[in-house]
XYZ file of C-alpha atoms in Angstrom:
593
model
C 33.218 6.745 -8.040
C 34.001 3.527 -9.829
C 33.537 2.125 -13.321
C 34.015 -1.334 -14.742
C 33.184 -2.925 -18.121
C 31.385 -6.282 -18.195
C 30.989 -7.719 -21.690
C 30.538 -4.237 -23.133
C 28.173 -3.173 -20.346
C 29.486 -0.268 -18.279
C 28.797 0.198 -14.583
C 29.599 3.380 -12.710
C 29.010 3.805 -9.002
C 29.177 6.525 -6.418
C 28.856 6.448 -2.648
C 27.367 8.794 -0.084
C 25.878 8.796 3.413
C 22.370 9.530 4.587
C 21.430 9.827 8.269
C 24.083 7.288 9.198
C 23.385 4.891 6.320
C 25.931 4.032 3.640
C 24.421 4.685 0.200
C 25.474 3.404 -3.205
C 24.135 4.570 -6.573
C 24.903 2.556 -9.681
C 24.321 3.390 -13.321
C 24.493 0.578 -15.823
C 24.624 1.299 -19.553
C 25.346 -0.268 -22.923
C 25.879 1.281 -26.367
C 26.016 -1.938 -28.384
C 22.589 -1.370 -29.932
C 21.498 -4.810 -28.721
C 19.043 -6.026 -26.112
C 20.801 -6.946 -22.877
C 19.244 -9.146 -20.197
C 21.115 -8.642 -16.944
C 21.113 -9.329 -13.248
C 22.890 -6.659 -11.220
C 23.892 -7.778 -7.724
C 25.358 -5.838 -4.825
C 26.662 -7.947 -1.959
C 27.416 -6.957 1.619
C 29.677 -9.549 3.296
C 29.047 -9.969 7.012
C 31.556 -10.620 9.810
C 31.654 -14.177 11.063
C 28.842 -14.493 13.631
C 25.656 -16.422 14.352
C 23.469 -14.168 12.223
C 19.704 -14.588 12.476
C 17.254 -13.733 9.696
C 14.680 -11.185 10.905
C 11.044 -10.960 9.841
C 8.058 -8.837 10.791
C 6.329 -11.468 12.874
C 4.898 -11.932 16.337
C 7.075 -13.297 19.150
C 6.540 -16.922 20.019
C 7.708 -16.303 23.566
C 7.960 -13.456 26.039
C 11.602 -12.758 25.127
C 10.729 -12.036 21.470
C 13.765 -14.072 20.431
C 13.975 -14.772 16.675
C 14.506 -18.335 15.560
C 17.968 -19.489 14.562
C 18.205 -19.771 10.780
C 18.791 -23.139 9.249
C 22.349 -23.358 7.903
C 23.151 -23.263 4.210
C 20.039 -21.426 3.172
C 18.914 -18.281 1.381
C 16.369 -16.053 3.115
C 14.087 -13.582 1.418
C 10.495 -12.316 1.647
C 9.049 -11.912 -1.837
C 5.921 -11.875 -3.964
C 5.743 -13.519 -7.366
C 5.406 -11.925 -10.787
C 6.363 -13.442 -14.187
C 9.363 -11.112 -14.476
C 13.099 -11.382 -14.048
C 15.326 -14.355 -13.473
C 13.302 -15.848 -10.619
C 9.955 -14.060 -10.701
C 10.580 -12.728 -7.195
C 10.032 -9.139 -6.069
C 10.808 -8.047 -2.507
C 7.725 -7.421 -0.405
C 9.615 -5.137 1.977
C 12.329 -2.786 0.709
C 14.931 -4.247 3.065
C 16.516 -7.412 4.417
C 17.819 -7.524 7.988
C 19.795 -9.866 10.215
C 21.028 -9.768 13.787
C 23.759 -11.334 15.893
C 23.384 -10.801 19.636
C 22.545 -7.087 20.056
C 23.889 -6.036 16.644
C 21.693 -5.687 13.582
C 22.645 -5.093 9.977
C 20.358 -4.359 7.037
C 20.476 -3.688 3.320
C 17.705 -1.813 1.526
C 16.623 -0.426 -1.807
C 16.307 3.341 -2.073
C 12.714 4.254 -1.236
C 12.339 6.654 -4.172
C 14.242 4.674 -6.835
C 12.194 1.538 -7.479
C 13.284 -1.301 -9.739
C 12.354 -4.952 -10.100
C 14.558 -6.667 -7.541
C 14.873 -8.265 -4.152
C 16.834 -8.027 -0.925
C 18.025 -11.209 0.735
C 20.413 -12.927 3.134
C 22.473 -15.943 2.112
C 23.763 -17.918 5.099
C 25.977 -20.077 2.876
C 28.031 -17.110 1.732
C 27.253 -15.081 4.875
C 26.189 -11.954 3.020
C 23.273 -9.622 2.522
C 22.567 -8.668 -1.061
C 20.276 -6.807 -3.449
C 19.669 -8.290 -6.900
C 17.939 -6.375 -9.688
C 16.639 -7.879 -12.938
C 17.339 -5.283 -15.627
C 16.994 -5.066 -19.381
C 18.912 -2.588 -21.538
C 17.745 -1.930 -25.092
C 18.614 0.448 -27.932
C 15.558 2.506 -26.919
C 16.596 2.668 -23.241
C 20.246 1.761 -22.872
C 20.841 2.790 -19.260
C 19.354 2.250 -15.826
C 20.011 3.657 -12.373
C 19.548 1.807 -9.102
C 20.257 2.846 -5.522
C 20.684 1.014 -2.250
C 21.817 1.667 1.284
C 23.002 -0.347 4.256
C 22.897 0.418 7.943
C 23.498 -0.963 11.407
C 20.932 -0.902 14.182
C 20.486 -2.043 17.772
C 18.590 -5.300 17.361
C 16.724 -5.369 20.682
C 13.349 -5.515 18.931
C 14.385 -7.591 15.936
C 12.951 -6.559 12.569
C 10.992 -3.779 14.258
C 14.298 -2.185 15.231
C 15.367 -2.251 11.583
C 12.082 -0.576 10.575
C 12.549 2.052 13.274
C 15.989 2.809 11.824
C 14.523 2.907 8.304
C 12.044 5.579 9.419
C 14.900 7.715 10.732
C 16.976 7.285 7.569
C 14.040 8.187 5.291
C 11.707 10.392 7.373
C 10.161 11.985 4.268
C 8.834 8.565 3.179
C 6.945 8.167 6.458
C 5.659 11.677 7.103
C 1.978 11.959 8.033
C 0.896 14.955 5.964
C -2.795 14.317 6.569
C -3.780 15.502 10.026
C -7.385 14.413 9.472
C -8.146 10.752 10.135
C -11.371 8.779 9.920
C -13.625 6.740 7.663
C -13.398 6.720 3.870
C -16.658 7.286 1.989
C -16.680 6.069 -1.650
C -18.854 8.098 -4.036
C -22.025 8.457 -1.938
C -22.894 11.860 -0.509
C -22.099 12.003 3.182
C -24.725 14.712 3.583
C -27.437 12.154 2.764
C -26.445 9.760 5.565
C -28.807 10.130 8.507
C -26.910 11.500 11.509
C -23.687 11.347 9.505
C -21.735 12.843 12.421
C -21.865 9.505 14.283
C -19.835 7.612 11.687
C -16.488 9.393 11.833
C -16.205 10.272 8.152
C -13.022 12.132 7.207
C -12.243 11.181 3.581
C -14.408 11.390 0.464
C -13.636 9.584 -2.796
C -15.226 11.747 -5.451
C -15.964 15.435 -5.919
C -19.782 15.449 -6.163
C -20.355 17.743 -3.155
C -17.074 19.517 -2.481
C -18.662 22.626 -0.952
C -20.554 20.595 1.637
C -17.468 18.476 2.353
C -15.362 21.596 2.893
C -17.931 23.075 5.260
C -17.850 19.914 7.347
C -14.095 19.264 7.404
C -14.152 16.301 4.997
C -11.086 15.719 2.798
C -12.217 15.481 -0.841
C -10.192 13.608 -3.464
C -10.662 13.628 -7.238
C -10.884 10.165 -8.798
C -8.479 8.819 -11.438
C -7.492 5.298 -12.456
C -4.149 4.608 -14.156
C -3.284 1.727 -16.451
C -6.846 0.812 -17.454
C -9.492 2.004 -19.858
C -12.898 0.456 -19.233
C -14.533 0.612 -22.672
C -18.268 -0.024 -22.739
C -19.586 -2.101 -25.619
C -23.208 -2.726 -26.670
C -24.584 -6.028 -25.419
C -24.988 -7.339 -28.957
C -21.444 -6.441 -30.026
C -19.154 -9.495 -30.331
C -16.456 -9.694 -27.693
C -13.548 -9.972 -30.098
C -10.631 -7.749 -31.075
C -11.888 -6.650 -34.520
C -15.193 -5.497 -33.042
C -13.448 -3.753 -30.152
C -11.003 -1.983 -32.477
C -13.902 -0.784 -34.605
C -15.557 0.617 -31.486
C -12.335 2.429 -30.563
C -12.214 4.038 -34.014
C -15.861 5.095 -33.710
C -15.292 6.664 -30.281
C -12.076 8.389 -31.371
C -13.844 9.918 -34.372
C -16.387 11.377 -31.940
C -13.557 12.970 -29.925
C -13.435 10.536 -26.977
C -10.001 11.269 -25.500
C -9.656 7.822 -23.961
C -10.186 6.276 -27.374
C -7.715 8.732 -28.865
C -5.136 7.754 -26.213
C -5.334 4.126 -27.327
C -2.918 4.630 -30.215
C -0.149 6.109 -28.077
C -0.663 4.377 -24.743
C -2.065 0.856 -24.958
C 0.146 -2.029 -23.810
C 1.423 -4.647 -26.213
C 1.667 -8.287 -25.261
C 4.405 -10.687 -26.361
C 2.728 -11.023 -29.782
C 2.645 -7.281 -30.413
C -1.116 -7.122 -29.845
C -3.141 -4.858 -27.537
C -4.355 -7.149 -24.743
C -8.061 -6.937 -23.827
C -10.077 -8.452 -21.010
C -13.778 -9.011 -21.582
C -15.532 -8.148 -18.339
C -19.111 -7.689 -17.264
C -19.198 -5.443 -14.193
C -21.852 -3.090 -12.786
C -19.866 -0.114 -14.070
C -18.735 -1.464 -17.441
C -19.748 -4.239 -19.821
C -17.139 -4.556 -22.502
C -13.355 -4.471 -22.879
C -10.742 -3.440 -20.385
C -7.510 -2.242 -22.022
C -4.131 -2.070 -20.296
C -2.781 1.457 -20.693
C 0.756 2.733 -20.113
C 0.032 5.871 -18.107
C 3.632 7.087 -18.031
C 4.280 10.831 -18.189
C 7.192 10.150 -20.558
C 4.844 9.252 -23.439
C 4.828 12.526 -25.352
C 1.551 12.317 -27.249
C -0.861 15.134 -26.296
C -3.554 12.453 -26.055
C -1.557 10.041 -23.887
C -3.365 8.257 -21.090
C -1.337 10.188 -18.521
C -2.129 13.585 -20.046
C -5.842 12.875 -19.941
C -5.581 12.326 -16.186
C -3.103 15.120 -15.405
C -1.829 18.134 -17.331
C -1.062 21.798 -16.602
C -4.408 23.036 -17.890
C -6.312 20.514 -15.769
C -4.241 21.341 -12.723
C -5.011 25.039 -13.183
C -8.720 24.372 -13.589
C -8.910 22.129 -10.523
C -6.598 23.967 -8.159
C -6.042 27.430 -9.645
C -7.722 30.694 -8.626
C -10.693 30.050 -10.956
C -11.450 26.634 -9.443
C -15.082 25.734 -8.813
C -14.383 23.655 -5.706
C -11.700 23.200 -3.074
C -10.232 19.756 -3.605
C -7.874 18.320 -1.005
C -5.980 16.143 -3.440
C -5.891 13.352 -6.005
C -7.154 9.778 -5.621
C -5.675 6.852 -7.560
C -7.909 3.801 -7.894
C -6.650 0.262 -8.539
C -3.191 1.671 -7.950
C -1.296 -1.620 -8.300
C -3.166 -2.579 -11.490
C -5.477 -5.453 -10.603
C -6.941 -5.899 -14.127
C -3.846 -4.718 -16.002
C -1.381 -6.989 -17.785
C 1.734 -7.481 -15.668
C 4.156 -6.733 -18.519
C 4.177 -4.235 -21.373
C 6.288 -5.421 -24.340
C 5.719 -2.302 -26.461
C 9.171 -1.178 -27.548
C 8.256 2.400 -28.397
C 7.323 2.828 -24.715
C 10.772 1.787 -23.493
C 12.308 5.209 -24.050
C 9.429 6.818 -22.126
C 10.189 4.880 -18.941
C 12.114 6.695 -16.226
C 12.492 3.502 -14.168
C 14.588 0.497 -15.222
C 13.218 -1.995 -17.702
C 13.065 -5.605 -16.607
C 12.464 -8.780 -18.630
C 9.947 -11.579 -18.935
C 10.733 -14.724 -17.004
C 9.651 -16.830 -19.983
C 11.557 -15.912 -23.124
C 13.659 -13.256 -21.340
C 12.379 -10.383 -23.441
C 12.634 -6.722 -22.364
C 9.428 -5.417 -20.764
C 8.088 -2.633 -18.580
C 6.711 -3.957 -15.290
C 3.260 -2.527 -14.586
C 4.173 -1.740 -10.968
C 6.799 0.698 -12.206
C 4.285 2.332 -14.554
C 2.067 2.807 -11.485
C 4.971 4.429 -9.630
C 5.803 6.805 -12.496
C 2.159 7.880 -12.704
C 1.863 8.465 -8.946
C 5.251 10.153 -8.650
C 4.529 12.718 -11.384
C 1.164 13.683 -9.894
C 2.476 13.646 -6.317
C 5.258 16.088 -7.214
C 2.643 18.616 -8.333
C 0.084 17.869 -5.624
C 2.534 18.064 -2.739
C 3.959 21.243 -4.240
C 0.478 22.757 -3.803
C 0.337 21.479 -0.201
C -2.357 18.989 -1.196
C -2.633 15.258 -0.519
C -2.353 11.971 -2.414
C -4.643 9.000 -1.771
C -4.638 5.552 -3.370
C -6.772 2.429 -3.262
C -5.473 -1.159 -3.315
C -2.050 -0.474 -1.868
C 0.153 -1.616 -0.277
C -0.656 -5.159 -1.414
C 2.407 -6.380 -3.294
C 4.301 -3.131 -3.910
C 6.131 -1.227 -1.181
C 7.217 1.642 -3.415
C 3.928 3.523 -3.806
C 3.527 4.262 -0.092
C 6.342 6.862 0.183
C 4.482 8.959 -2.417
C 1.085 8.775 -0.704
C -0.642 10.341 2.283
C -3.845 8.296 2.678
C -3.903 4.611 1.795
C -6.533 1.917 1.761
C -8.121 -1.069 0.140
C -11.425 -2.737 -0.613
C -11.662 -6.238 0.809
C -14.154 -8.905 1.802
C -13.593 -10.305 5.284
C -16.590 -12.663 5.065
C -16.509 -14.486 1.691
C -19.331 -17.024 1.353
C -20.321 -16.180 4.924
C -16.988 -17.447 6.290
C -15.111 -15.072 8.625
C -11.649 -14.550 7.096
C -9.933 -11.352 8.169
C -6.576 -10.572 6.546
C -3.583 -12.421 7.946
C -1.555 -10.646 10.593
C 1.443 -10.679 8.227
C -0.615 -8.749 5.655
C -1.800 -6.221 8.216
C 1.723 -5.748 9.559
C 3.090 -5.148 6.061
C 0.468 -2.474 5.464
C 1.014 -0.915 8.864
C 4.794 -0.955 8.473
C 4.863 0.649 5.038
C 2.257 3.273 6.005
C 3.877 4.078 9.349
C 1.882 6.944 10.896
C -0.179 7.551 7.741
C -3.880 6.612 7.804
C -4.875 3.262 6.310
C -8.579 2.841 5.521
C -10.629 -0.237 4.666
C -13.799 -0.545 2.634
C -15.728 -3.690 3.519
C -16.994 -5.179 0.231
C -19.157 -8.062 1.334
C -22.716 -9.356 1.321
C -24.150 -7.319 4.173
C -27.023 -9.776 4.596
C -24.378 -12.096 6.080
C -22.381 -9.388 7.841
C -24.309 -9.030 11.083
C -23.585 -6.804 14.070
C -21.287 -9.391 15.638
C -19.050 -9.429 12.554
C -19.162 -5.640 12.300
C -17.876 -5.458 15.855
C -15.109 -7.991 15.215
C -14.095 -5.990 12.121
C -13.943 -2.787 14.110
C -11.981 -4.326 16.973
C -9.221 -5.460 14.607
C -9.099 -2.012 13.091
C -8.673 -0.505 16.566
C -5.755 -2.849 17.217
C -3.895 -1.865 14.037
C -4.958 1.805 14.198
C -6.830 1.496 10.877
C -10.294 2.643 9.791
C -13.312 0.329 9.235
C -15.190 1.679 6.207
C -18.047 0.059 4.261
C -18.959 -0.046 0.566
C -20.592 -2.745 -1.581
C -20.340 -6.464 -2.326
C -19.722 -5.756 -6.021
C -17.974 -2.382 -5.506
C -20.958 -0.582 -6.988
C -24.519 -1.539 -6.067
C -26.275 -1.912 -2.680
C -23.991 0.665 -1.063
C -23.924 0.194 2.712
C -24.297 3.906 3.411
C -27.287 4.200 1.092
C -29.155 1.704 3.280
C -30.330 3.305 6.550
C -31.469 -0.060 7.902
C -27.857 -1.273 7.807
C -26.012 1.728 9.133
C -28.609 2.529 11.782
C -28.302 -1.047 13.017
C -24.557 -0.524 13.504
C -24.586 3.140 14.545
C -23.610 2.530 18.173
C -20.645 0.391 17.084
C -19.357 3.294 14.991
C -19.853 5.642 17.927
C -17.842 3.324 20.167
C -14.997 2.108 17.953
C -14.211 4.774 15.338
C -13.067 7.311 17.999
C -10.772 4.585 19.350
C -9.349 3.966 15.866
C -8.675 7.698 15.643
C -7.106 7.816 19.103
C -4.576 5.215 17.978
C -4.182 6.276 14.342
C -3.737 9.972 14.991
C -1.153 9.243 17.680
C 0.883 7.464 14.964
C 1.940 3.820 14.761
C 5.398 3.056 16.169
C 7.334 -0.022 15.047
C 8.857 -0.657 18.485
C 6.159 -1.602 20.984
C 8.210 -0.890 24.153
C 6.042 -3.594 25.721
C 6.106 -7.365 26.055
C 3.588 -9.884 27.289
C 4.282 -13.060 29.238
C 1.564 -14.641 27.080
C 2.518 -14.721 23.398
C -1.133 -15.368 22.506
C -1.768 -11.668 23.150
C -0.592 -9.366 20.359
C 0.742 -5.870 21.061
C 1.193 -2.637 19.096
C 2.128 0.898 20.148
C 0.862 4.282 18.975
C 2.439 7.593 19.890
C 4.411 7.634 23.106
C 1.956 6.034 25.496
C -0.818 4.019 23.787
C -0.619 0.209 23.720
C -3.209 -1.839 21.863
C -3.673 -5.496 22.818
C -5.538 -8.112 20.774
C -6.569 -11.698 21.360
C -6.802 -13.349 17.910
C -7.639 -16.794 19.273
C -10.759 -18.698 20.205
C -10.069 -18.880 23.955
C -9.977 -16.182 26.603
C -6.401 -15.070 27.274
C -4.754 -13.353 30.219
C -1.290 -11.857 30.348
C 1.040 -9.660 32.316
C 2.438 -6.817 30.241
C 5.762 -5.146 30.975
C 6.622 -1.840 29.363
C 9.505 0.589 29.632
C 6.965 3.438 29.612
C 6.734 4.985 33.075
C 3.139 5.461 34.201
C 1.104 5.834 37.367
C -2.119 4.642 35.739
C -3.316 2.589 32.769
C -6.752 3.218 31.327
C -8.419 0.814 28.893
C -10.572 2.992 26.623
C -12.363 0.008 25.049
C -13.706 -1.411 28.297
C -13.635 1.950 30.093
C -11.744 0.736 33.125
C -8.579 1.479 35.056
C -5.996 -1.307 35.152
C -3.927 -1.612 38.346
C -0.275 -0.848 37.615
C 2.959 -1.705 39.402
C 6.527 -0.525 38.858
C 8.601 -2.843 36.690
C 11.591 -4.697 38.124
C 13.974 -2.601 35.981
C 11.828 0.502 35.647
C 8.747 1.178 33.595
C 5.346 -0.279 34.364
C 3.594 -3.632 34.531
C -0.114 -4.425 34.426
C -2.424 -7.302 33.582
C -4.884 -7.704 30.712
C -7.602 -10.296 30.114
C -9.414 -10.482 26.774
C -12.136 -12.664 25.329
C -11.696 -14.118 21.816
C -11.186 -11.429 19.147
C -11.433 -8.689 21.740
C -9.172 -5.659 21.916
C -7.890 -3.245 24.544
C -6.596 0.264 23.913
C -4.546 1.213 26.930
C -3.382 4.742 27.608
C -0.440 4.858 29.995
C -0.626 8.078 31.964
C 2.381 9.603 33.723
């Protein structure tokens, strides 16, 4: 335990260990009654060595050797928000380096999020975590946690992730044993020959009894941080008109309108920010709402979505349906203001305040509101042995995934009829933060342009990453793919072929260390379970490669192409075999002892 004053700000720390990692918890506080804008930094000096910065990237050669870092440089992997001293938030919760066979990493606690970043500075030869924190009279303390650990660096950043999984197993536990396609809103029972499509997850509770009878996981829909307020077409899109509509709705007993007073964000001018949107599901104003459980009003935005009476009605002995859990839409807040300046909300926050990059004013970061909302519901839901699902994550936030059991996103892989699947770095981030948990896509595209060839390419990539290729709507509402028999019957045989392969990989559980290398770096590799290797050719030319794996096997069967691959013993044990793939083709190889 340590304590030191810094300009009237007090810092106390305590240390502990966790599964071999060295942990530090720090509380920072100030009783001056003033706003404090601070950067709290923890540094981890490294021994003199030729340290290399590690990233989650594909090898550029068969040895998987990371590049030497340029000298006199700072290394970090961040996304940008208009918060803090630099606007940078770590994409991954850790930073890792290696020297020869030794790896060292520093990480933020997976259940104590704050606006900050992990990095390596080669000038000072140290790893560090830096948090951007505001203290105010309303919330004059903040707690942050970090840990550091060593690892064998044979597989680079993947070795660090493997160690992270062992340090925090509860953040990467696959509670959902049921994997498969995600169906948004539409009734699965109305899909012709629905059994062929591999449905496992239903967003919405409009036919729970049927879903239960057919082993479909059913999730109740909520959306934090936004209130979509419909307005008549002839109503002016301005704040006075919108406020008058709120008063009218509140007088009628609309709980969302009543929550406005306690829960709406304020912008830097002290006003409630509105976005005027015209969508298939709402024409009117979208309000940013602080859905934090700490806001005590009985009509708060959080208490509309979750409260003891609602929990009892949904999951208690008098329930009308058997739900499998709660679904959070737009979980990272895609139409929500990034910062909430409303001072009366500061005391309600359980996570640290940060500050605006411009003006350096105390704010609540919306990503931390999202975490507080999900954490409070997850505590109850997991306590009932139920599941948590969320849409639109992980995109920029790593800290929601430890709370969740089923993750996914809506995306368009063919905008303006141009094939643009997500970058490998994006897919690896999602796969890494989900670990063995299911990750599901909904394809939101113009299906007139999304022919059978593109459907097959979509499904092949999902097989490679052990993800699930779902389908929805170009505008996330109308012309639902699974309400159009002409579309899904056209693609039925592709579902029958590829979805079972996605499940074979996904249910085995993604492993960060592949235990396999290729002599052709143009072929990508992933591993699932103990003995499944997926191989993908992302390029435009046919590729062939010899794969070497430490997995001992007497046969290798490619389930995609339904063929045995000749195997030979490796020079130092294990197994070798050859693979040849056409452009954007995939192999799922089961190594059999």
